[in-house]
Coordinates of N, CA and C in Angstrom, one line a residue:
Chain A
D1 N 4.3 1.6 -3.1 CA 5.2 2.5 -4.0 C 5.6 1.7 -5.2
V2 N 5.7 2.4 -6.4 CA 6.1 1.8 -7.6 C 7.6 1.5 -7.5
K3 N 8.0 0.4 -7.9 CA 9.5 0.0 -7.9 C 9.9 -0.3 -9.3
V4 N 10.8 0.4 -9.8 CA 11.4 0.1 -11.1 C 12.9 -0.2 -10.9
T5 N 13.3 -1.4 -11.2 CA 14.7 -1.8 -10.9 C 15.5 -2.0 -12.1
Q6 N 16.6 -1.4 -12.2 CA 17.5 -1.6 -13.3 C 18.7 -2.5 -12.8
S7 N 19.1 -3.4 -13.6 CA 20.0 -4.4 -13.2 C 21.3 -4.0 -12.7
S8 N 21.9 -2.9 -13.2 CA 23.2 -2.4 -12.8 C 23.2 -0.9 -12.6
R9 N 23.9 -0.4 -11.7 CA 24.1 1.0 -11.5 C 25.2 1.6 -12.4
Y10 N 26.3 0.7 -12.5 CA 27.4 1.1 -13.3 C 27.8 -0.1 -14.2
L11 N 28.2 0.1 -15.4 CA 28.6 -1.0 -16.3 C 29.7 -0.5 -17.2
V12 N 30.7 -1.3 -17.4 CA 31.8 -0.9 -18.3 C 31.9 -2.1 -19.3
K13 N 31.8 -1.7 -20.6 CA 31.9 -2.7 -21.7 C 32.9 -2.2 -22.8
R14 N 33.2 -3.1 -23.7 CA 34.2 -2.7 -24.7 C 33.5 -2.6 -26.1
T15 N 34.1 -1.8 -26.9 CA 33.5 -1.5 -28.2 C 33.3 -2.8 -29.0
G16 N 32.1 -2.9 -29.6 CA 31.8 -4.1 -30.4 C 31.1 -5.2 -29.6
E17 N 31.0 -5.1 -28.2 CA 30.3 -6.1 -27.4 C 28.8 -5.9 -27.6
K18 N 28.1 -7.0 -27.4 CA 26.6 -6.9 -27.3 C 26.3 -6.7 -25.8
V19 N 25.5 -5.6 -25.5 CA 25.3 -5.2 -24.1 C 23.7 -5.3 -23.9
F20 N 23.4 -5.9 -22.7 CA 22.0 -6.0 -22.3 C 21.8 -5.2 -21.0
L21 N 20.8 -4.3 -21.1 CA 20.4 -3.6 -19.9 C 19.0 -4.1 -19.5
E22 N 18.8 -4.5 -18.3 CA 17.5 -5.0 -17.9 C 16.8 -4.1 -17.0
C23 N 15.4 -4.1 -17.1 CA 14.6 -3.3 -16.3 C 13.3 -4.1 -15.9
V24 N 13.0 -4.0 -14.6 CA 11.8 -4.8 -14.1 C 11.0 -3.8 -13.3
Q25 N 9.7 -3.8 -13.5 CA 8.8 -3.0 -12.7 C 7.7 -4.0 -12.0
D26 N 7.3 -3.5 -10.8 CA 6.5 -4.4 -10.0 C 5.0 -4.0 -9.8
M27 N 4.6 -3.1 -10.7 CA 3.2 -2.5 -10.6 C 2.3 -2.8 -11.7
D28 N 2.6 -3.8 -12.5 CA 1.7 -4.3 -13.6 C 1.4 -3.1 -14.6
H29 N 2.4 -2.3 -14.8 CA 2.2 -1.2 -15.7 C 2.2 -1.6 -17.1
E30 N 1.4 -1.0 -18.0 CA 1.3 -1.4 -19.4 C 2.5 -0.9 -20.1
N31 N 2.9 0.4 -19.8 CA 4.0 1.0 -20.6 C 5.3 1.0 -20.0
M32 N 6.3 0.8 -20.8 CA 7.7 0.8 -20.3 C 8.6 1.6 -21.3
F33 N 9.6 2.3 -20.8 CA 10.4 3.2 -21.7 C 11.9 3.1 -21.4
W34 N 12.7 3.3 -22.4 CA 14.1 3.4 -22.2 C 14.5 4.8 -22.8
Y35 N 15.3 5.5 -21.9 CA 15.8 6.8 -22.3 C 17.3 6.8 -22.1
R36 N 18.0 7.7 -22.8 CA 19.4 8.0 -22.4 C 19.4 9.5 -22.1
Q37 N 20.4 9.8 -21.2 CA 20.5 11.2 -20.8 C 21.9 11.6 -20.8
D38 N 22.2 12.7 -21.6 CA 23.6 13.2 -21.8 C 23.6 14.6 -21.4
P39 N 24.7 15.1 -20.9 CA 24.8 16.5 -20.4 C 24.4 17.5 -21.6
G40 N 23.5 18.4 -21.3 CA 23.1 19.4 -22.3 C 22.1 18.9 -23.3
L41 N 21.8 17.6 -23.3 CA 20.8 17.0 -24.3 C 19.5 16.6 -23.7
G42 N 19.4 16.6 -22.4 CA 18.2 16.2 -21.8 C 17.9 14.7 -21.9
L43 N 16.6 14.4 -21.7 CA 16.2 13.0 -21.8 C 15.8 12.7 -23.2
R44 N 16.3 11.7 -23.8 CA 16.0 11.3 -25.2 C 15.4 9.9 -25.2
L45 N 14.2 9.7 -25.8 CA 13.6 8.4 -25.8 C 14.2 7.5 -26.8
I46 N 14.5 6.3 -26.4 CA 15.1 5.4 -27.4 C 14.0 4.4 -27.9
Y47 N 13.4 3.7 -27.1 CA 12.3 2.8 -27.4 C 11.2 2.9 -26.3
F48 N 10.0 2.5 -26.6 CA 9.1 2.2 -25.6 C 8.2 1.1 -26.0
S49 N 7.4 0.6 -25.0 CA 6.6 -0.6 -25.2 C 5.3 -0.4 -24.5
Y50 N 4.1 -0.6 -25.1 CA 2.8 -0.4 -24.5 C 2.1 -1.7 -24.2
D51 N 2.8 -2.8 -24.5 CA 2.2 -4.1 -24.3 C 3.3 -5.2 -24.5
V52 N 3.0 -6.4 -24.0 CA 4.0 -7.4 -24.2 C 4.2 -7.7 -25.7
K53 N 5.5 -7.8 -26.0 CA 5.9 -8.1 -27.4 C 5.6 -6.9 -28.3
M54 N 5.2 -5.8 -27.8 CA 5.0 -4.6 -28.7 C 6.1 -3.6 -28.4
K55 N 6.5 -2.9 -29.4 CA 7.6 -1.9 -29.2 C 7.4 -0.8 -30.2
E56 N 7.8 0.3 -29.9 CA 7.8 1.5 -30.8 C 9.1 2.2 -30.7
K57 N 9.6 2.7 -31.8 CA 10.8 3.5 -31.8 C 10.5 4.9 -31.2
G58 N 11.5 5.4 -30.5 CA 11.5 6.7 -30.0 C 12.3 7.6 -30.9
D59 N 12.9 8.6 -30.3 CA 13.6 9.6 -31.1 C 15.0 9.2 -31.6
I60 N 15.6 8.2 -30.9 CA 17.0 7.8 -31.2 C 17.2 6.3 -31.2
P61 N 16.5 5.5 -32.0 CA 16.6 4.1 -31.9 C 17.8 3.4 -32.5
E62 N 18.5 4.2 -33.3 CA 19.6 3.6 -34.1 C 20.7 3.0 -33.2
G63 N 21.0 1.8 -33.5 CA 22.1 1.1 -32.7 C 21.5 0.3 -31.5
Y64 N 20.2 0.4 -31.3 CA 19.6 -0.2 -30.1 C 18.4 -1.1 -30.6
S65 N 18.1 -2.1 -29.8 CA 16.9 -2.9 -29.9 C 16.4 -3.2 -28.5
V66 N 15.1 -3.7 -28.5 CA 14.5 -3.9 -27.2 C 13.8 -5.3 -27.2
S67 N 13.4 -5.7 -26.1 CA 12.7 -7.0 -25.9 C 11.7 -6.9 -24.8
R68 N 10.5 -7.3 -25.0 CA 9.5 -7.3 -23.9 C 8.7 -8.6 -24.0
E69 N 9.3 -9.6 -23.4 CA 8.7 -11.0 -23.4 C 7.7 -11.1 -22.3
K70 N 7.9 -10.4 -21.2 CA 6.9 -10.4 -20.1 C 6.6 -9.0 -19.7
K71 N 5.4 -8.8 -19.1 CA 4.9 -7.5 -18.9 C 5.8 -6.7 -18.0
E72 N 6.4 -7.4 -17.0 CA 7.2 -6.7 -16.0 C 8.6 -6.4 -16.4
R73 N 9.1 -6.9 -17.5 CA 10.5 -6.8 -17.9 C 10.7 -6.2 -19.3
F74 N 11.6 -5.2 -19.3 CA 11.8 -4.5 -20.6 C 13.4 -4.4 -20.8
S75 N 13.9 -5.0 -21.8 CA 15.3 -5.1 -22.0 C 15.8 -4.2 -23.1
L76 N 16.9 -3.5 -22.9 CA 17.5 -2.7 -23.9 C 18.8 -3.4 -24.4
I77 N 19.0 -3.5 -25.7 CA 20.1 -4.2 -26.2 C 20.9 -3.3 -27.1
L78 N 22.2 -3.2 -26.8 CA 23.1 -2.5 -27.7 C 23.8 -3.6 -28.6
E79 N 23.4 -3.7 -29.8 CA 23.8 -4.8 -30.7 C 25.3 -4.9 -30.8
S80 N 26.0 -3.8 -31.0 CA 27.5 -3.7 -31.1 C 27.9 -2.4 -30.6
A81 N 28.3 -2.4 -29.3 CA 28.5 -1.2 -28.5 C 29.5 -0.3 -29.2
S82 N 29.3 1.0 -29.2 CA 30.2 2.0 -29.7 C 30.4 3.1 -28.6
T83 N 31.6 3.8 -28.7 CA 31.9 4.7 -27.7 C 30.9 5.9 -27.5
N84 N 30.2 6.2 -28.6 CA 29.1 7.2 -28.6 C 27.9 6.8 -27.9
Q85 N 27.9 5.5 -27.4 CA 26.7 5.1 -26.6 C 27.0 5.1 -25.1
T86 N 28.2 5.7 -24.8 CA 28.5 5.9 -23.3 C 27.5 7.0 -22.9
S87 N 26.8 6.7 -21.8 CA 25.7 7.5 -21.4 C 25.1 7.0 -20.1
M88 N 24.1 7.8 -19.5 CA 23.3 7.3 -18.5 C 22.0 6.8 -19.1
Y89 N 21.6 5.6 -18.8 CA 20.4 5.0 -19.4 C 19.3 4.9 -18.2
L90 N 18.2 5.4 -18.6 CA 17.1 5.4 -17.6 C 15.9 4.6 -18.1
C91 N 15.4 3.7 -17.3 CA 14.2 3.0 -17.6 C 13.0 3.6 -16.8
A92 N 11.8 3.6 -17.4 CA 10.6 4.1 -16.7 C 9.4 3.3 -17.0
S93 N 8.4 3.3 -16.2 CA 7.1 2.7 -16.5 C 6.0 3.6 -16.1
S94 N 4.8 3.3 -16.7 CA 3.6 4.1 -16.4 C 2.4 3.2 -16.7
P95 N 1.3 3.4 -15.9 CA 0.1 2.6 -16.2 C -0.5 2.9 -17.6
T96 N -0.6 4.1 -18.0 CA -1.1 4.5 -19.3 C -0.2 5.7 -19.7
H97 N -0.4 6.2 -21.0 CA 0.4 7.2 -21.5 C 0.1 8.6 -20.9
N98 N -1.1 8.7 -20.3 CA -1.5 10.0 -19.7 C -1.2 10.0 -18.2
Q99 N -0.6 9.0 -17.7 CA -0.2 9.0 -16.3 C 1.3 9.1 -16.1
P100 N 1.7 9.5 -14.9 CA 3.2 9.8 -14.8 C 4.0 8.5 -14.9
Q101 N 5.2 8.8 -15.4 CA 6.2 7.7 -15.5 C 7.0 7.7 -14.2
H102 N 7.4 6.5 -13.8 CA 8.2 6.3 -12.7 C 9.6 5.7 -13.1
F103 N 10.6 6.3 -12.7 CA 12.0 6.0 -13.2 C 12.7 5.0 -12.2
G104 N 13.6 4.2 -12.9 CA 14.6 3.4 -12.1 C 15.7 4.4 -11.7
D105 N 16.7 3.8 -11.1 CA 17.9 4.6 -10.6 C 18.9 4.9 -11.7
G106 N 18.7 4.2 -12.8 CA 19.6 4.5 -13.9 C 20.8 3.6 -14.0
T107 N 21.4 3.4 -15.2 CA 22.6 2.7 -15.4 C 23.6 3.6 -16.1
R108 N 24.7 3.8 -15.5 CA 25.8 4.6 -16.1 C 26.7 3.6 -16.9
L109 N 26.6 3.7 -18.2 CA 27.3 2.8 -19.1 C 28.5 3.5 -19.7
S110 N 29.6 2.8 -19.6 CA 30.8 3.3 -20.3 C 31.3 2.3 -21.3
I111 N 31.5 2.8 -22.5 CA 32.0 1.9 -23.6 C 33.4 2.3 -23.9
L112 N 34.3 1.4 -23.7 CA 35.8 1.7 -23.9 C 36.3 1.2 -25.2
Chain B
Q1 N 10.1 24.7 -34.2 CA 9.7 24.9 -32.8 C 9.8 23.6 -32.0
K2 N 10.5 23.7 -30.8 CA 10.6 22.6 -30.0 C 9.2 22.2 -29.4
E3 N 8.9 21.0 -29.2 CA 7.6 20.6 -28.6 C 7.4 21.1 -27.2
V4 N 8.4 21.1 -26.4 CA 8.3 21.6 -25.0 C 9.5 22.5 -24.8
E5 N 9.2 23.7 -24.4 CA 10.3 24.6 -24.1 C 10.2 25.1 -22.6
Q6 N 11.4 25.1 -22.0 CA 11.4 25.6 -20.6 C 12.4 26.7 -20.5
N7 N 12.2 27.6 -19.5 CA 13.2 28.7 -19.4 C 14.5 28.1 -19.1
S8 N 15.5 28.6 -19.9 CA 16.7 27.9 -20.1 C 17.6 27.9 -18.8
G9 N 17.5 28.9 -18.0 CA 18.3 28.8 -16.8 C 19.8 29.0 -17.1
P10 N 20.7 28.7 -16.2 CA 20.3 28.3 -14.8 C 19.7 29.5 -14.1
L11 N 18.8 29.1 -13.1 CA 18.1 30.1 -12.3 C 18.6 30.1 -10.9
S12 N 18.9 31.2 -10.4 CA 19.4 31.3 -9.0 C 18.5 32.2 -8.2
V13 N 18.1 31.7 -7.0 CA 17.2 32.5 -6.2 C 17.8 32.4 -4.8
P14 N 17.6 33.5 -3.9 CA 18.0 33.4 -2.5 C 17.1 32.5 -1.7
E15 N 17.6 31.9 -0.7 CA 16.8 31.1 0.2 C 15.6 31.9 0.7
G16 N 14.4 31.3 0.7 CA 13.2 32.0 1.2 C 12.4 32.7 0.1
A17 N 13.0 32.8 -1.1 CA 12.3 33.5 -2.2 C 11.4 32.5 -2.9
I18 N 10.7 33.1 -3.9 CA 9.8 32.3 -4.8 C 10.6 32.0 -6.0
A19 N 10.7 30.7 -6.4 CA 11.3 30.3 -7.7 C 10.1 30.0 -8.7
S20 N 10.3 30.6 -9.9 CA 9.2 30.4 -10.9 C 9.8 29.7 -12.1
L21 N 9.3 28.6 -12.4 CA 9.8 27.7 -13.5 C 8.6 27.7 -14.6
N22 N 9.0 27.9 -15.8 CA 8.0 28.1 -16.9 C 8.2 27.0 -18.0
C23 N 7.1 26.7 -18.6 CA 7.1 25.7 -19.7 C 6.0 26.0 -20.7
T24 N 6.3 26.0 -22.0 CA 5.3 26.0 -23.0 C 5.4 24.8 -23.8
Y25 N 4.3 24.4 -24.4 CA 4.2 23.1 -25.2 C 3.4 23.4 -26.5
S26 N 3.7 22.6 -27.5 CA 3.1 22.8 -28.8 C 1.9 21.9 -29.1
D27 N 1.8 20.7 -28.4 CA 0.7 19.8 -28.7 C -0.6 20.1 -28.0
R28 N -1.5 20.6 -28.7 CA -2.8 21.0 -28.1 C -3.6 19.8 -27.6
G29 N -3.2 18.6 -28.0 CA -3.9 17.4 -27.5 C -3.4 17.0 -26.1
S30 N -2.4 17.7 -25.5 CA -1.9 17.4 -24.2 C -3.0 17.5 -23.2
Q31 N -3.1 16.4 -22.3 CA -4.2 16.4 -21.3 C -3.6 16.4 -19.9
S32 N -2.4 15.9 -19.7 CA -1.8 15.8 -18.4 C -0.5 16.4 -18.4
F33 N -0.1 17.0 -17.3 CA 1.1 17.8 -17.2 C 1.9 17.4 -15.9
F34 N 3.1 17.1 -16.1 CA 3.9 16.6 -14.9 C 5.1 17.4 -14.7
W35 N 5.5 17.6 -13.5 CA 6.8 18.2 -13.1 C 7.6 17.2 -12.4
Y36 N 8.9 17.1 -12.9 CA 9.8 16.2 -12.2 C 11.0 17.0 -11.7
R37 N 11.5 16.5 -10.6 CA 12.8 17.1 -10.1 C 13.9 16.1 -10.2
Q38 N 15.0 16.5 -10.6 CA 16.2 15.6 -10.8 C 17.4 16.2 -10.2
Y39 N 17.8 15.6 -9.1 CA 19.1 15.9 -8.5 C 20.3 15.4 -9.3
S40 N 21.4 16.1 -9.2 CA 22.5 15.7 -10.0 C 22.9 14.2 -9.7
G41 N 23.1 13.5 -10.8 CA 23.4 12.1 -10.6 C 22.3 11.1 -10.3
K42 N 21.1 11.7 -10.1 CA 20.0 10.8 -9.8 C 18.9 10.8 -10.9
S43 N 17.9 9.9 -10.8 CA 16.9 9.8 -11.8 C 15.8 10.8 -11.4
P44 N 15.0 11.2 -12.4 CA 13.9 12.1 -12.2 C 12.8 11.5 -11.2
E45 N 12.3 12.4 -10.4 CA 11.2 12.0 -9.5 C 10.0 12.9 -9.7
L46 N 8.8 12.4 -9.7 CA 7.6 13.2 -9.9 C 7.3 14.0 -8.7
I47 N 7.1 15.3 -8.8 CA 6.7 16.1 -7.7 C 5.4 16.8 -7.8
M48 N 4.9 17.0 -9.0 CA 3.5 17.6 -9.2 C 2.9 17.1 -10.5
F49 N 1.6 17.1 -10.5 CA 0.9 16.9 -11.8 C -0.4 17.7 -11.8
I50 N -0.8 18.1 -12.9 CA -2.0 18.9 -13.1 C -2.7 18.5 -14.3
Y51 N -4.0 18.5 -14.3 CA -4.8 18.1 -15.4 C -5.8 19.2 -15.9
S52 N -6.2 20.1 -15.0 CA -7.2 21.1 -15.3 C -6.6 22.5 -15.3
N53 N -7.2 23.4 -16.0 CA -6.8 24.8 -16.0 C -6.9 25.3 -14.6
G54 N -5.9 26.2 -14.3 CA -5.9 26.9 -12.9 C -4.7 26.5 -12.2
D55 N -4.9 26.6 -10.8 CA -3.8 26.3 -9.9 C -4.0 25.1 -9.1
K56 N -2.9 24.4 -8.8 CA -2.9 23.2 -7.9 C -1.8 23.4 -6.9
E57 N -2.1 23.3 -5.7 CA -1.1 23.6 -4.6 C -0.8 22.3 -3.9
D58 N 0.5 22.1 -3.5 CA 0.9 20.9 -2.7 C 2.1 21.4 -1.9
G59 N 1.8 21.8 -0.6 CA 2.8 22.3 0.2 C 3.4 23.6 -0.3
R60 N 4.7 23.6 -0.5 CA 5.4 24.8 -1.0 C 5.3 24.9 -2.5
F61 N 4.8 23.9 -3.2 CA 4.7 23.9 -4.7 C 3.3 24.2 -5.2
T62 N 3.3 25.0 -6.2 CA 2.0 25.4 -6.9 C 2.3 25.2 -8.4
A63 N 1.4 24.3 -9.0 CA 1.5 24.2 -10.5 C 0.3 25.1 -11.1
Q64 N 0.6 25.7 -12.2 CA -0.4 26.6 -12.9 C -0.5 26.1 -14.3
L65 N -1.7 26.0 -14.8 CA -1.9 25.5 -16.1 C -2.9 26.4 -16.9
N66 N -2.5 26.8 -18.1 CA -3.3 27.6 -19.0 C -3.3 26.9 -20.4
K67 N -4.3 26.1 -20.6 CA -4.3 25.3 -21.9 C -4.5 26.2 -23.1
A68 N -5.2 27.3 -23.0 CA -5.4 28.2 -24.1 C -4.1 28.8 -24.5
S69 N -3.2 29.1 -23.6 CA -1.9 29.7 -23.9 C -0.9 28.6 -24.0
Q70 N -1.2 27.4 -23.8 CA -0.3 26.2 -23.8 C 0.9 26.5 -22.9
Y71 N 0.6 26.8 -21.7 CA 1.6 27.2 -20.7 C 1.3 26.5 -19.4
V72 N 2.4 26.0 -18.8 CA 2.3 25.4 -17.5 C 3.5 25.9 -16.7
S73 N 3.3 26.2 -15.4 CA 4.4 26.7 -14.6 C 4.4 26.0 -13.3
L74 N 5.6 26.1 -12.6 CA 5.8 25.6 -11.3 C 6.4 26.7 -10.4
L75 N 5.7 27.0 -9.3 CA 6.2 28.0 -8.3 C 6.6 27.2 -7.1
I76 N 7.8 27.6 -6.6 CA 8.3 27.0 -5.3 C 8.4 28.2 -4.3
R77 N 7.6 28.1 -3.3 CA 7.6 29.2 -2.3 C 8.6 28.8 -1.2
D78 N 9.1 29.9 -0.5 CA 10.1 29.6 0.5 C 11.2 28.7 0.1
S79 N 11.8 29.0 -1.0 CA 12.8 28.1 -1.6 C 13.9 27.7 -0.5
Q80 N 14.3 26.5 -0.6 CA 15.3 25.9 0.3 C 16.5 25.5 -0.5
P81 N 17.7 25.4 0.1 CA 18.9 24.9 -0.7 C 18.6 23.5 -1.2
S82 N 17.8 22.7 -0.4 CA 17.5 21.3 -0.9 C 16.6 21.3 -2.1
D83 N 16.1 22.4 -2.5 CA 15.3 22.5 -3.8 C 16.2 22.7 -5.0
S84 N 17.5 22.8 -4.8 CA 18.5 23.0 -5.9 C 18.5 21.7 -6.7
A85 N 18.1 21.8 -7.9 CA 18.0 20.6 -8.8 C 17.6 21.1 -10.2
T86 N 17.5 20.1 -11.1 CA 17.0 20.4 -12.4 C 15.5 20.0 -12.4
Y87 N 14.6 20.9 -13.0 CA 13.2 20.6 -13.0 C 12.8 20.4 -14.4
L88 N 12.1 19.3 -14.6 CA 11.7 18.9 -16.0 C 10.2 19.0 -16.1
C89 N 9.7 19.6 -17.2 CA 8.3 19.7 -17.5 C 8.0 18.6 -18.5
A90 N 6.9 17.9 -18.3 CA 6.5 16.8 -19.2 C 5.0 16.7 -19.5
P91 N 4.6 17.3 -20.6 CA 3.2 17.2 -20.9 C 2.9 15.8 -21.6
S92 N 1.8 15.2 -21.4 CA 1.4 14.1 -22.2 C 0.9 14.6 -23.5
G93 N 1.1 13.9 -24.6 CA 0.6 14.3 -25.9 C -0.4 13.3 -26.5
S94 N -0.6 13.5 -27.8 CA -1.5 12.6 -28.5 C -0.8 11.2 -28.7
A95 N 0.5 11.2 -28.6 CA 1.2 9.9 -28.8 C 1.2 9.2 -27.4
R96 N 1.8 8.0 -27.4 CA 1.7 7.1 -26.3 C 2.8 7.4 -25.3
Q97 N 3.3 8.6 -25.2 CA 4.5 8.9 -24.4 C 4.4 10.3 -23.9
L98 N 5.2 10.6 -22.9 CA 5.4 12.0 -22.4 C 6.5 12.6 -23.3
T99 N 6.5 13.9 -23.4 CA 7.6 14.6 -24.0 C 8.2 15.5 -23.0
F100 N 9.5 15.3 -22.7 CA 10.2 16.0 -21.6 C 10.8 17.2 -22.2
G101 N 10.7 18.3 -21.4 CA 11.5 19.5 -21.7 C 13.0 19.2 -21.4
S102 N 13.8 20.2 -21.8 CA 15.3 20.0 -21.5 C 15.6 20.3 -20.1
G103 N 14.7 20.9 -19.3 CA 14.9 21.2 -17.9 C 15.5 22.6 -17.6
T104 N 15.1 23.0 -16.4 CA 15.7 24.3 -15.9 C 16.5 23.9 -14.6
Q105 N 17.7 24.4 -14.6 CA 18.5 24.1 -13.4 C 18.3 25.2 -12.4
L106 N 17.9 24.9 -11.2 CA 17.6 25.8 -10.2 C 18.7 25.7 -9.1
T107 N 19.2 26.8 -8.6 CA 20.1 26.9 -7.5 C 19.5 27.8 -6.5
V108 N 19.4 27.4 -5.2 CA 18.9 28.2 -4.1 C 20.1 28.5 -3.3
L109 N 20.4 29.8 -3.2 CA 21.6 30.2 -2.5 C 21.3 30.5 -1.0
P110 N 22.1 29.9 -0.1 CA 21.8 30.1 1.4 C 22.0 31.5 1.8

């Protein structure tokens, strides 16, 4: 079974802090994704990566950056956290873009 | 026009009935179609996928695809209260990513 592991289930940070969310997959997948999910807004893609050191912006990249130094790990960085970034963050991976994505359990992030 | 549209819901059906979830998509380059189920507070999990026109059955679930009409649906037969969840449609497109619909919330009433 594919395992996508997100480093924290719940996280509380303060406005202005730099926040790191980590995601690791164990199936040698090429593609990795970061989404946020808010009530009534569905899943929104922040960034994705289709190879090591490669990244592409999704629909809402503002205020975020990503890092993929190793194939199995994809990090989401909130450069200066703001209250409107309070959300559920979901990481996913897939072998190719035409194959299903497998999701981690999510990180519920609160910015105070 | 949204890239992926799902029946807005919420949808309520009695236990034992057939639940019908619909999805239309705009990208004619879409090749693969995925249905995810998401329980409240949980992450999405893949329950069905379909690549070819027609029907695909897996237990109580049937996915139907009509590429000419750009339409994909999910039927749940003999609905159970445990099927109560939000169902997300996700066609693959010409880009390197899936496009998720906003989801249909299904409630199965005992």
